[in-house]
mmCIF file of C-alpha atoms in Angstrom:
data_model
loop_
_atom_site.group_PDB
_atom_site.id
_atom_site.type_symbol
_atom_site.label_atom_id
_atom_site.label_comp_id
_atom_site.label_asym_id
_atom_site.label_seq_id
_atom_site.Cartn_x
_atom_site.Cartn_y
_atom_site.Cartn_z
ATOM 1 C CA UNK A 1 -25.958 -5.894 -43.117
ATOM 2 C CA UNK A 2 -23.053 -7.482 -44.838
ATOM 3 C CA UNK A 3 -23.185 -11.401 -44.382
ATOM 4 C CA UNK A 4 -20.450 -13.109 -42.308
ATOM 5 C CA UNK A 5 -18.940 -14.803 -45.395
ATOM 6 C CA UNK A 6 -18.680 -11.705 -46.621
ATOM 7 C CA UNK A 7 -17.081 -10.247 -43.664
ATOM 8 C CA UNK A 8 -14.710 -13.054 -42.864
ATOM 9 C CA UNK A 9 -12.657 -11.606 -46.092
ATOM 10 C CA UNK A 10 -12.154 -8.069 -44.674
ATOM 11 C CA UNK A 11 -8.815 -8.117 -42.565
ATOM 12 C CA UNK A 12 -7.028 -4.632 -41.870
ATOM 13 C CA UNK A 13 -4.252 -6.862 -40.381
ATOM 14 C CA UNK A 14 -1.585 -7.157 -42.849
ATOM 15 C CA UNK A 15 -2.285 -2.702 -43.565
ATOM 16 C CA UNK A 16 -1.555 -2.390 -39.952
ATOM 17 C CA UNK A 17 2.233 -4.458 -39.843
ATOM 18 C CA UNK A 18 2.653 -2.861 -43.197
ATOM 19 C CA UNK A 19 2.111 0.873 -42.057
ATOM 20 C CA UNK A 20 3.760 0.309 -38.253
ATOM 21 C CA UNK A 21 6.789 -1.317 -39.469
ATOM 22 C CA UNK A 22 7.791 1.378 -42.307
ATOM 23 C CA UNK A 23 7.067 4.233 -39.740
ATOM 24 C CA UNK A 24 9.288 2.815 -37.427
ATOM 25 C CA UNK A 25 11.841 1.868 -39.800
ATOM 26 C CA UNK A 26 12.012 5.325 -40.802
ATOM 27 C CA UNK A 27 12.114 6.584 -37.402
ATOM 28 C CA UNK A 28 14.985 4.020 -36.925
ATOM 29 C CA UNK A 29 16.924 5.426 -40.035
ATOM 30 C CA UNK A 30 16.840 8.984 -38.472
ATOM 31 C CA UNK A 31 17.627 7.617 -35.140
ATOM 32 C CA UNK A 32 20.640 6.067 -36.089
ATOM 33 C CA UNK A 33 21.750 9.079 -38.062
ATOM 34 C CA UNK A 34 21.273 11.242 -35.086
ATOM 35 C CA UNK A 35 23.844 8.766 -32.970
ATOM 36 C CA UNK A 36 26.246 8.379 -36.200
ATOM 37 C CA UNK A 37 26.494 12.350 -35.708
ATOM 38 C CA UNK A 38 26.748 12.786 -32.078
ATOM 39 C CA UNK A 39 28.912 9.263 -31.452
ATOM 40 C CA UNK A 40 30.845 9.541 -35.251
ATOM 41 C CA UNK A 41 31.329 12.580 -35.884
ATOM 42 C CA UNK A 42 31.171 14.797 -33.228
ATOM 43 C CA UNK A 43 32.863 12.170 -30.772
ATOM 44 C CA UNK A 44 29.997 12.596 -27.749
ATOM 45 C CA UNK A 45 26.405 11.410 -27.224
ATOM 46 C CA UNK A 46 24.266 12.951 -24.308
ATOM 47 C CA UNK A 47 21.200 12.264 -22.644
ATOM 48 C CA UNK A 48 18.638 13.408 -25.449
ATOM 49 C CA UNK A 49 20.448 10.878 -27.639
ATOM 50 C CA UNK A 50 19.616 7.876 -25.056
ATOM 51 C CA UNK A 51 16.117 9.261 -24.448
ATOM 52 C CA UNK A 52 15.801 8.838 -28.662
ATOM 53 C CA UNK A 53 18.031 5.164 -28.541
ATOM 54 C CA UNK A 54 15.336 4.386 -25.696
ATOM 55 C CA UNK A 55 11.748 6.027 -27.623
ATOM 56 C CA UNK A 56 13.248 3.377 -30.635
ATOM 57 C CA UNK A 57 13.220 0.315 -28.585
ATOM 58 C CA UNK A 58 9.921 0.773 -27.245
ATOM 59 C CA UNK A 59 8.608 1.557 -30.776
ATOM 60 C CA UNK A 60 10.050 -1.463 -31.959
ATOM 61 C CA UNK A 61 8.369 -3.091 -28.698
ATOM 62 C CA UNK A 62 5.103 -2.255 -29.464
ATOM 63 C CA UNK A 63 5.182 -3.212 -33.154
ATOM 64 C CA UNK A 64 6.262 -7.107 -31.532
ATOM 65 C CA UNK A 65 3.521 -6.876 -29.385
ATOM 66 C CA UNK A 66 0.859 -5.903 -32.448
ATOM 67 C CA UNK A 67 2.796 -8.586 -34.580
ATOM 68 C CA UNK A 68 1.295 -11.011 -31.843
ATOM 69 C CA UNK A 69 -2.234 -9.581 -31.786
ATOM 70 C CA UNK A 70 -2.287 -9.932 -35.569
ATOM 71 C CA UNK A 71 -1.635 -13.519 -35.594
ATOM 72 C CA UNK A 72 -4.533 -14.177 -33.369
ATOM 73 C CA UNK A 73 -6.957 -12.057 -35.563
ATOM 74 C CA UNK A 74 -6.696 -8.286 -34.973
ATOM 75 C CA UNK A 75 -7.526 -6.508 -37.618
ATOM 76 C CA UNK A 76 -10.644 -8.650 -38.288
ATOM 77 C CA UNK A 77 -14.089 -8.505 -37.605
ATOM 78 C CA UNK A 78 -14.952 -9.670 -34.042
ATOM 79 C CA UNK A 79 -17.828 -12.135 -35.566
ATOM 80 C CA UNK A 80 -15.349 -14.062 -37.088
ATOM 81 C CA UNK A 81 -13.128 -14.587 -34.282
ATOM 82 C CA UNK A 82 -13.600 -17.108 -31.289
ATOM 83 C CA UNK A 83 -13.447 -15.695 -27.333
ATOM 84 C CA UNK A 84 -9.608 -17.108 -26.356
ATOM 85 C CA UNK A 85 -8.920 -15.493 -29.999
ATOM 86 C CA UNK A 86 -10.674 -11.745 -28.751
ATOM 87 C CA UNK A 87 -9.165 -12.723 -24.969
ATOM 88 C CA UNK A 88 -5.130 -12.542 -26.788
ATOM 89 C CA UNK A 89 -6.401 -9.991 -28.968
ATOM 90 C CA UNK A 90 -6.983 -7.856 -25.949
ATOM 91 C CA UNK A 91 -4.060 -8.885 -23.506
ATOM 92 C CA UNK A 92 -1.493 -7.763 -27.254
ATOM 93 C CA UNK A 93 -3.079 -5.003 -28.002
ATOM 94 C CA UNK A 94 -2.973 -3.400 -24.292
ATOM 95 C CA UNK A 95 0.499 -4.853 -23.536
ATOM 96 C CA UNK A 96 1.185 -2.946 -26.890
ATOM 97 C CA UNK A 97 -0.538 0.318 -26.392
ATOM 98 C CA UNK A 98 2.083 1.176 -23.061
ATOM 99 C CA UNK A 99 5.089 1.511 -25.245
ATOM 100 C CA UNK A 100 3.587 3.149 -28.134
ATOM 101 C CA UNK A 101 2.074 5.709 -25.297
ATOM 102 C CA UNK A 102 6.027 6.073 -24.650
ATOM 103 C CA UNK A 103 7.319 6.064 -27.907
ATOM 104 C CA UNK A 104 5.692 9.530 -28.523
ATOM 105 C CA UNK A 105 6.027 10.926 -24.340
ATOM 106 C CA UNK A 106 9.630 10.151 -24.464
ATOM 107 C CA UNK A 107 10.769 11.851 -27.420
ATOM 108 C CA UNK A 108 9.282 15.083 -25.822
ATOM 109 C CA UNK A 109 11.821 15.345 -23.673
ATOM 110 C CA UNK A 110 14.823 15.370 -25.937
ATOM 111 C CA UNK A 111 13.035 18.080 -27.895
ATOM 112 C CA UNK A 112 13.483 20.144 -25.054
ATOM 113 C CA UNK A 113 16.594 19.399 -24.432
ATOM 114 C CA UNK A 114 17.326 20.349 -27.868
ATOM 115 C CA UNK A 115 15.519 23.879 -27.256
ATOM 116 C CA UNK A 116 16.544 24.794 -24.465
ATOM 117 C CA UNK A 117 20.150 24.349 -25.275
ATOM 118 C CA UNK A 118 19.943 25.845 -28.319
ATOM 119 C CA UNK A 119 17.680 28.893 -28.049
ATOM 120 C CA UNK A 120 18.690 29.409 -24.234
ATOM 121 C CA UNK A 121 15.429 30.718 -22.487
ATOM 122 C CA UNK A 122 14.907 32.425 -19.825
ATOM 123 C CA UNK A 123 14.673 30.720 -16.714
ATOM 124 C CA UNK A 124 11.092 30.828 -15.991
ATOM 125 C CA UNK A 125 10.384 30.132 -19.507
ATOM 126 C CA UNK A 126 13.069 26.805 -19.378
ATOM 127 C CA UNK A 127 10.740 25.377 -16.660
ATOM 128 C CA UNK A 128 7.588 25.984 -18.476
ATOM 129 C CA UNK A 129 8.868 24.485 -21.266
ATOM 130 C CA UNK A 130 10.067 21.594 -18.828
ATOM 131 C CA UNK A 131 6.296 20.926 -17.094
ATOM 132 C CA UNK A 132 4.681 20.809 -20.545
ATOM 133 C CA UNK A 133 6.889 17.361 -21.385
ATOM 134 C CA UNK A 134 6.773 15.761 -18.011
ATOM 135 C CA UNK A 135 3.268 16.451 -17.379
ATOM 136 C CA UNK A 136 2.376 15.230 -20.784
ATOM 137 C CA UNK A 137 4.045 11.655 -19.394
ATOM 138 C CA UNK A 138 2.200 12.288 -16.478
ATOM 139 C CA UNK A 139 -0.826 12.566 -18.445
ATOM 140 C CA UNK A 140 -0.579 9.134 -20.035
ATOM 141 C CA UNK A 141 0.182 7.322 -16.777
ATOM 142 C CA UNK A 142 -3.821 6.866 -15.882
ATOM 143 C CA UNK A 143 -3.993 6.123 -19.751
ATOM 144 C CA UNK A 144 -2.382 2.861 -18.992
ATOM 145 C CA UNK A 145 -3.701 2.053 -15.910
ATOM 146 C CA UNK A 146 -7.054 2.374 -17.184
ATOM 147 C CA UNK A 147 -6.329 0.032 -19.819
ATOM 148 C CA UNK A 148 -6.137 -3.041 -18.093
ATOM 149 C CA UNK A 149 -9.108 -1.470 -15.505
ATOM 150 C CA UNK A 150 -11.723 -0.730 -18.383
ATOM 151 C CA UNK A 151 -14.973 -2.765 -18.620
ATOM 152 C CA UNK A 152 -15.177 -5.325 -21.432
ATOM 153 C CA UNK A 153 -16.976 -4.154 -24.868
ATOM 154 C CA UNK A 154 -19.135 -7.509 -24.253
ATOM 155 C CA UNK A 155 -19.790 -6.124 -20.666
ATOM 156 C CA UNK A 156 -23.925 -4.735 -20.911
ATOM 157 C CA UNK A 157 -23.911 -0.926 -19.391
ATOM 158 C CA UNK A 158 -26.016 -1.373 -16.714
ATOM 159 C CA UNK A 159 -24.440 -4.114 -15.085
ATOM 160 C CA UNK A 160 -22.650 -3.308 -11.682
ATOM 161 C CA UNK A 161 -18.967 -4.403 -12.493
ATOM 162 C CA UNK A 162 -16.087 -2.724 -10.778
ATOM 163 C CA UNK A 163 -14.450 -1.453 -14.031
ATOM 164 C CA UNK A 164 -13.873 1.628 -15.561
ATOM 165 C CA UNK A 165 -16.830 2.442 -18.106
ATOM 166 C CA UNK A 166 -15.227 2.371 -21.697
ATOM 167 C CA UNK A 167 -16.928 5.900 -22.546
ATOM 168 C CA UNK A 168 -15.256 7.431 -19.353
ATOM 169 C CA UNK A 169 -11.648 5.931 -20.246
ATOM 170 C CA UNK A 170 -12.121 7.198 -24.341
ATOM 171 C CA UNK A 171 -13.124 10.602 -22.800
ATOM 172 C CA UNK A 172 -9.884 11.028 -21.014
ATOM 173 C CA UNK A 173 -7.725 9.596 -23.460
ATOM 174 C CA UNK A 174 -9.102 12.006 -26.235
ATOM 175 C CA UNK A 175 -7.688 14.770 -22.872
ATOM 176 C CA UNK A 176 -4.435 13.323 -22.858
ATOM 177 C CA UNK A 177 -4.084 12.744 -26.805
ATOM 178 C CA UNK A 178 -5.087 16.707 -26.991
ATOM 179 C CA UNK A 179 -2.732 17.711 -24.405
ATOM 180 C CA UNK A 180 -0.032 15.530 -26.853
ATOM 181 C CA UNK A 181 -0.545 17.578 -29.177
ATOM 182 C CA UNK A 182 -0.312 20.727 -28.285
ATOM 183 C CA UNK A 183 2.672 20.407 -26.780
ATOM 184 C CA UNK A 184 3.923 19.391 -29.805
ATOM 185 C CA UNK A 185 2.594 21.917 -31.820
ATOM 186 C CA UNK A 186 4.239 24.385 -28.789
ATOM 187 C CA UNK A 187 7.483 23.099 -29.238
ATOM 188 C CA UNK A 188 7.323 23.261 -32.958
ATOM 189 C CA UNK A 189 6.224 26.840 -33.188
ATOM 190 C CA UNK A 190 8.771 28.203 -30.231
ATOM 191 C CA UNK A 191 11.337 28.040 -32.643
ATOM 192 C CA UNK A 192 9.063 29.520 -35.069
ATOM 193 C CA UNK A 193 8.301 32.671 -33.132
ATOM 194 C CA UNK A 194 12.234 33.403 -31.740
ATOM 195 C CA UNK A 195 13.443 32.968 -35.742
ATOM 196 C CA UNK A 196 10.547 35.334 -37.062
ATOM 197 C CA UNK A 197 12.299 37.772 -34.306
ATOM 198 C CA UNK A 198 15.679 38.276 -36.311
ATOM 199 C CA UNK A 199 17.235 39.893 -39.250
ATOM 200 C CA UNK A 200 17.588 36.719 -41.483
ATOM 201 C CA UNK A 201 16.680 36.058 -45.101
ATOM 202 C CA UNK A 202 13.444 35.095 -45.423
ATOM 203 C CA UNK A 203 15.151 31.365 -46.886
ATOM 204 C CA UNK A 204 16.859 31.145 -43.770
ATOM 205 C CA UNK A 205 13.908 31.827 -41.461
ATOM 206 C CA UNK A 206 12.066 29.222 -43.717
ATOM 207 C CA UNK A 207 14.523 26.370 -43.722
ATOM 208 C CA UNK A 208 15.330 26.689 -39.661
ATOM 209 C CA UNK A 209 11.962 26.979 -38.790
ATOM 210 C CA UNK A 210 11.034 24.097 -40.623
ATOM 211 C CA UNK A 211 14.142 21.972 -39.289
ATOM 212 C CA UNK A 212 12.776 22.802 -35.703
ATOM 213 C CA UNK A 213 9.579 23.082 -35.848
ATOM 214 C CA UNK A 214 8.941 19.137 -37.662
ATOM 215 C CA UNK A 215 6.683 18.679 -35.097
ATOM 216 C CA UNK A 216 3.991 20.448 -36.098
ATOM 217 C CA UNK A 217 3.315 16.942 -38.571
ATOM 218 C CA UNK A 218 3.267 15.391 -35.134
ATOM 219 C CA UNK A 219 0.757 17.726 -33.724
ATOM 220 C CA UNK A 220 -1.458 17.241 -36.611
ATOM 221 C CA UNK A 221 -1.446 13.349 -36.630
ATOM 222 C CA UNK A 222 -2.313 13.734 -32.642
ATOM 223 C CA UNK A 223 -5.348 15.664 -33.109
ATOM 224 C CA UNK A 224 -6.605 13.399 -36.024
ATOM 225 C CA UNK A 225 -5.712 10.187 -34.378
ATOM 226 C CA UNK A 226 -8.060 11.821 -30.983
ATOM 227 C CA UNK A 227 -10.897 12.396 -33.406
ATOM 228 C CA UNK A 228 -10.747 8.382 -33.927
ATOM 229 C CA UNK A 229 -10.547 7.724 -30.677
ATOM 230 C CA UNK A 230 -14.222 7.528 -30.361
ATOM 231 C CA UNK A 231 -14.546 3.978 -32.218
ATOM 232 C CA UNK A 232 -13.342 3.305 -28.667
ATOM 233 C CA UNK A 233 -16.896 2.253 -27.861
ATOM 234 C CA UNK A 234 -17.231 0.073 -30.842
ATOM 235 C CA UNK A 235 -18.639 -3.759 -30.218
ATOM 236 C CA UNK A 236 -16.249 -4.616 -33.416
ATOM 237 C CA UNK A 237 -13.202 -3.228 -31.792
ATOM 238 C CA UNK A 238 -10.523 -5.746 -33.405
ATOM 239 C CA UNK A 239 -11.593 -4.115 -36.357
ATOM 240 C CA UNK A 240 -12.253 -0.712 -36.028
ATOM 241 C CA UNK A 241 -9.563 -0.111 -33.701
ATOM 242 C CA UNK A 242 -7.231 -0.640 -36.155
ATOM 243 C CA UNK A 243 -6.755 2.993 -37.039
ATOM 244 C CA UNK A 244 -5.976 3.714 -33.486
ATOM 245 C CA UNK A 245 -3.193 1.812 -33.739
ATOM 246 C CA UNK A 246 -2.007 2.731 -36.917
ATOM 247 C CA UNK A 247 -1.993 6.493 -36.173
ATOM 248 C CA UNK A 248 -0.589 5.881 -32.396
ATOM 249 C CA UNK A 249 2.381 4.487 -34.408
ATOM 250 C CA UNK A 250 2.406 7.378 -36.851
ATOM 251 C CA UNK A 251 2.660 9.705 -33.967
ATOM 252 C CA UNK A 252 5.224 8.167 -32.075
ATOM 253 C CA UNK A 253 7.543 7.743 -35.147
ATOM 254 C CA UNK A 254 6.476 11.016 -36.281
ATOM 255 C CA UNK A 255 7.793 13.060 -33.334
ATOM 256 C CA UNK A 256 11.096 10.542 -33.188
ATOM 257 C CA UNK A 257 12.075 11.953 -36.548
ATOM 258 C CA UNK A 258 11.072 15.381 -35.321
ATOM 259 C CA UNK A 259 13.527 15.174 -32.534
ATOM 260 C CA UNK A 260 16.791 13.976 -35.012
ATOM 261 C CA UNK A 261 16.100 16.410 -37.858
ATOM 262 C CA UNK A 262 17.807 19.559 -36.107
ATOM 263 C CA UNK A 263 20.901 17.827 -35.393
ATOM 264 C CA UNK A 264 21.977 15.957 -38.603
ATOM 265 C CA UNK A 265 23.285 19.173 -40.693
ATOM 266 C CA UNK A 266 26.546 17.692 -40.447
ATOM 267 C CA UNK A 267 25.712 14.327 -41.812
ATOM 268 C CA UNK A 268 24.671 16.678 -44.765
ATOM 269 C CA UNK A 269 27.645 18.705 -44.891
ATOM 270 C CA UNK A 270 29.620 15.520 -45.118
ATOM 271 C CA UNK A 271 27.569 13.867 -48.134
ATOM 272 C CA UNK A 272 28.251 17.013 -49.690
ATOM 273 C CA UNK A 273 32.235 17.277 -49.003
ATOM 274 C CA UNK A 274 31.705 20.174 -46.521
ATOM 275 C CA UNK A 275 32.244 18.853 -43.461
ATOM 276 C CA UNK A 276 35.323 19.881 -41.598
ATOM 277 C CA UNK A 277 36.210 16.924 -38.760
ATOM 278 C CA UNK A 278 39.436 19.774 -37.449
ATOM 279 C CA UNK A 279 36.165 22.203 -36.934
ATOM 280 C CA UNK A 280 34.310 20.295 -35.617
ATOM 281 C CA UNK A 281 36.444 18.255 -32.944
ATOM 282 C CA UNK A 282 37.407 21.617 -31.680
ATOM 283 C CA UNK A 283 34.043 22.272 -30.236
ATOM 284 C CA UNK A 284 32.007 21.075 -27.278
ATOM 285 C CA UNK A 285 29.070 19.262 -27.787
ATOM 286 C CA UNK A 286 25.980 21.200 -26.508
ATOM 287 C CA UNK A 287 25.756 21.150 -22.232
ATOM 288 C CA UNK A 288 24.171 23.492 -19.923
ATOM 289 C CA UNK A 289 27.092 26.018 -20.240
ATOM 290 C CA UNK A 290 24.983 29.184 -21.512
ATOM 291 C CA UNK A 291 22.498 31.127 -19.432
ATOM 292 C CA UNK A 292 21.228 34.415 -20.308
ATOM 293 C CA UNK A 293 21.190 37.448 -17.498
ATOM 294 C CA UNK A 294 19.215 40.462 -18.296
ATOM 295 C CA UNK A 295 21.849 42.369 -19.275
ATOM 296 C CA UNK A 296 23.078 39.863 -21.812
ATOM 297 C CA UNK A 297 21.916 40.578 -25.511
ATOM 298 C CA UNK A 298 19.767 37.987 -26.374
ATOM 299 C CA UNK A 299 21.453 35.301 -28.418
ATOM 300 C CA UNK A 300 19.526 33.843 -31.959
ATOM 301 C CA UNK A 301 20.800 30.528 -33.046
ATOM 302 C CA UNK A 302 21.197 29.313 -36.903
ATOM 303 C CA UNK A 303 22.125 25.669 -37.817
ATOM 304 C CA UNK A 304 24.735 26.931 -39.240
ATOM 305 C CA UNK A 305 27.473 28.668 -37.075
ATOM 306 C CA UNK A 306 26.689 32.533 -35.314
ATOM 307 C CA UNK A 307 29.775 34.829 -33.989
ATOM 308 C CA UNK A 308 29.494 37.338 -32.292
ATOM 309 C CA UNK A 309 31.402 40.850 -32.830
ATOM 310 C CA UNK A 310 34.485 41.754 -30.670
ATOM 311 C CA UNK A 311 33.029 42.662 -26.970
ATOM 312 C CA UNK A 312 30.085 40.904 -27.438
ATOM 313 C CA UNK A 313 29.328 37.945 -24.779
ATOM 314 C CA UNK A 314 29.096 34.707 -26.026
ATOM 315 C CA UNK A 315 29.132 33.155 -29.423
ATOM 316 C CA UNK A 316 26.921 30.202 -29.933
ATOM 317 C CA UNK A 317 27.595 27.499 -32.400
ATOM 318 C CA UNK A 318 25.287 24.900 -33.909
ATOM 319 C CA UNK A 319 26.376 21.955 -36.458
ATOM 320 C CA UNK A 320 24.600 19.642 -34.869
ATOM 321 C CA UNK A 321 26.479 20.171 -31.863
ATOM 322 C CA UNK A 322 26.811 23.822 -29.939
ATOM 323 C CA UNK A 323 29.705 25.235 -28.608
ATOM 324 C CA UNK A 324 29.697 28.564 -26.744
ATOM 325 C CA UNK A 325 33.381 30.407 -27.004
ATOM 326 C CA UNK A 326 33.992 34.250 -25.549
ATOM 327 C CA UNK A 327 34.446 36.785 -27.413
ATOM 328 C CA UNK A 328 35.914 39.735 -25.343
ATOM 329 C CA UNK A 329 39.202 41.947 -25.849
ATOM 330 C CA UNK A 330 42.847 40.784 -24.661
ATOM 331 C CA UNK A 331 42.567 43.427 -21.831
ATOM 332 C CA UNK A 332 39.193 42.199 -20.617
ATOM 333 C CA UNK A 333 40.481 38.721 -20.656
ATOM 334 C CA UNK A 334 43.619 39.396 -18.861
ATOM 335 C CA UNK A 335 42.181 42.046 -16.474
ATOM 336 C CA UNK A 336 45.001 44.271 -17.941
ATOM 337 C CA UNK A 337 45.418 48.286 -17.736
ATOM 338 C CA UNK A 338 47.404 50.237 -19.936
ATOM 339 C CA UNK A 339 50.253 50.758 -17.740
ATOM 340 C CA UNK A 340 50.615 46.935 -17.155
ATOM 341 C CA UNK A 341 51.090 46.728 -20.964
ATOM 342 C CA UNK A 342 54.385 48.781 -20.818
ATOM 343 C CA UNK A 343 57.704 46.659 -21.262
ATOM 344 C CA UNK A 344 58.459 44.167 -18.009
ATOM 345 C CA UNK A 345 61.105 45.302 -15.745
ATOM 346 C CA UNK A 346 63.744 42.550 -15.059
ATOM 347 C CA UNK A 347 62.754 39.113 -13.156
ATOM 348 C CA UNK A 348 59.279 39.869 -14.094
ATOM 349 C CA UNK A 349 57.167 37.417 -16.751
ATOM 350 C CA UNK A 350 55.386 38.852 -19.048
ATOM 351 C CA UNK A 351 52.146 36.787 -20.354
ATOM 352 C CA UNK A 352 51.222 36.857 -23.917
ATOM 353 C CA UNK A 353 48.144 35.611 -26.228
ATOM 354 C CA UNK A 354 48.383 34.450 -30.129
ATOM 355 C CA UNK A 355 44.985 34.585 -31.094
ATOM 356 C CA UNK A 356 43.504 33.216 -34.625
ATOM 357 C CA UNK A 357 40.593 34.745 -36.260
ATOM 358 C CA UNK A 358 38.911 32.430 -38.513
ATOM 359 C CA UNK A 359 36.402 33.241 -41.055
ATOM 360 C CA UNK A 360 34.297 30.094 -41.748
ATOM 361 C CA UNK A 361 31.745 31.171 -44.273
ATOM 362 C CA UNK A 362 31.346 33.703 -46.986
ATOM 363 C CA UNK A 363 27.682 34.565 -46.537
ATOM 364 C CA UNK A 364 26.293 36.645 -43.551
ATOM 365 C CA UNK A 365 23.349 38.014 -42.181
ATOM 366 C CA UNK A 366 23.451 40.524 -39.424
ATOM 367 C CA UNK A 367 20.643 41.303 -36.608
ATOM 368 C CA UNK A 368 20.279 45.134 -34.873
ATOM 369 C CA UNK A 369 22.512 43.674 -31.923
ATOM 370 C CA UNK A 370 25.663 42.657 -34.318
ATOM 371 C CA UNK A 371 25.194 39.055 -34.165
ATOM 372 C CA UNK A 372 26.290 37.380 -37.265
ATOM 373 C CA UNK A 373 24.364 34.674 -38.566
ATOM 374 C CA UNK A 374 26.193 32.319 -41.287
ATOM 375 C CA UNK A 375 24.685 29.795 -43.572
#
């Protein structure tokens, strides 16, 4: 057993602000690229961008609160530390754990946002999709309850204390951590599956799934930081705990970035000269405006723009922001006939259309429905 001089020097504390406050720095960056496209560039913001603003804030929250439990010792070994030092240890470190538990819940939700915008599910599938992020929030609710309701590590087992055994809250938490991550890895391999499902190059498949699916890094650092969730039970918990918090950070900041990736293709375009603000400002930012009926063709998305041949319904478009335009003959439009098209007799008005075809890229790709798909 190492001797307590020996310990004293062992301090994870400064690895802990190190790693917390680059992964939410990063997170940060992305965050406030995300905005600079919606708010800059594209003129709107809408609610998945506040849901992001908001998962940043409590990010940067947390890290405060672990700033605070690092000055009183976290990160150290317990032996070394006096009881009102352990006692603030504890009150920072829970106060800290509730918005790092919604710095990775919240982001969820603008994910699906995201999704269900852009790859327009059906109905049933939209509400599935739905469930899995609120009950996921739902999940972590009894997760921080429990916090300030579990027994103290000093507390012997057989004593009758009404408090919530540690083993029974680190049992549910590695639950609700699980559940984290598989709806992550879900909503990183939807997009995954609907891509694999079209007539693109293999590159394009690649790169889109990839831009989507980000998430799957988020699922992975869930699962590993549940596996460490077990040093739950540890009597040196300022010290081994330390990894908890480092990868609860990881995860939050992790899915953050996952969230702004898929949207920041024009903030690319314009550090390479492509970007087209006339384009651009002539498009809706992504709403609710597309549902799919059965006997609508089903409607693949690119992050680059899709039209849709003459007759076809909708056209969905995706830098960053989604417009949906129609894409149906004069007659249709008009409700015209053939005799209505003759020349108007006098006193009558006669309504006419000047329409402009625009062809935005040079490269196409093509599905078995006649969707185009551009780069």
């Amino acid at each position: 057993m190492p001797s307590l001089a020996g310990i004293a020097t062992q301090d994870k504390g400064p690895a802990i602000l190190i790693i917390i406050i680059i992964a939410t720095s990063l997170s940060t960056a992305f965050a406030a690229a995300r905005l600079f496209v919606r708010g800059k560039l594209l003129g709107r913001l809408h609610l998945d961008e506040y849901l992001i603003a908001v998962s940043v804030i409590v990010s940067w929250v947390a890290v405060a609160f672990q700033i605070l439990a690092i000055q009183n010792g976290n990160g150290k070994h317990i032996q070394v530390l006096t009881y009102e030092q352990q006692k603030a240890i504890r009150k920072w470190t829970m106060l800290g754990f509730t918005p790092f538990l919604l710095s990775f819940t919240i982001p969820k939700l603008a994910t699906v946002t995201l999704l269900t915008q852009l790859l327009a599910p059906t109905r049933t599938h939209r509400i599935f999709l739905w469930f899995l992020s609120i009950f996921c929030i739902i999940n972590m609710i009894p997760t921080v309850v429990t916090l300030f309701l579990e027994c103290p590590h000093d507390i012997p087992k057989n004593m009758d204390l009404k408090c919530i055994p540690i083993s029974s809250k680190m049992y549910y938490d590695i639950y609700s951590g699980g559940f984290s991550a598989f709806v992550d890895l879900y909503l990183a391999l939807y997009p995954a599956i609907i891509l694999s499902k079209i007539r693109l190059s293999l590159y394009k498949k690649i790169s889109l799934s990839a831009a989507l699916g980000f998430g799957f890094i988020s699922a992975i650092v869930a699962t590993y930081k549940c596996t460490r969730l077990t040093l739950m039970e540890s009597p040196d918990f300022t010290y081994d705990l330390s990894d908890v918090v480092i990868w609860t950070s990881v995860e939050g900041n992790t899915i953050i970035i996952a969230a702004c990736i898929p949207v920041l293709k024009p903030l690319v375009d314009l550090f390479r000269g492509k970007f087209d603000p006339s384009l651009n400002s002539r498009r809706h930012n992504y709403r609710g405006f597309y549902s799919r009926s059965r006997s609508t063709p089903k409607v693949n998305v690119n992050l680059g723009r899709i039209n849709v041949k003459k007759q076809q319904p909708p056209t969905l478009s995706f830098d960053g922001n989604i417009a949906i335009t129609r894409a149906e003959s004069r007659e249709t439009m008009l409700g015209l006939s053939e005799h209505r098209l003759q020349e108007p007799k006098l006193g009558q008005i006669r309504r006419t259309d000047v329409v402009v075809v625009e062809d935005e890229d040079e490269y196409e790709d093509e599905d078995e429905q006649g969707h185009k798909f551009e780069a």
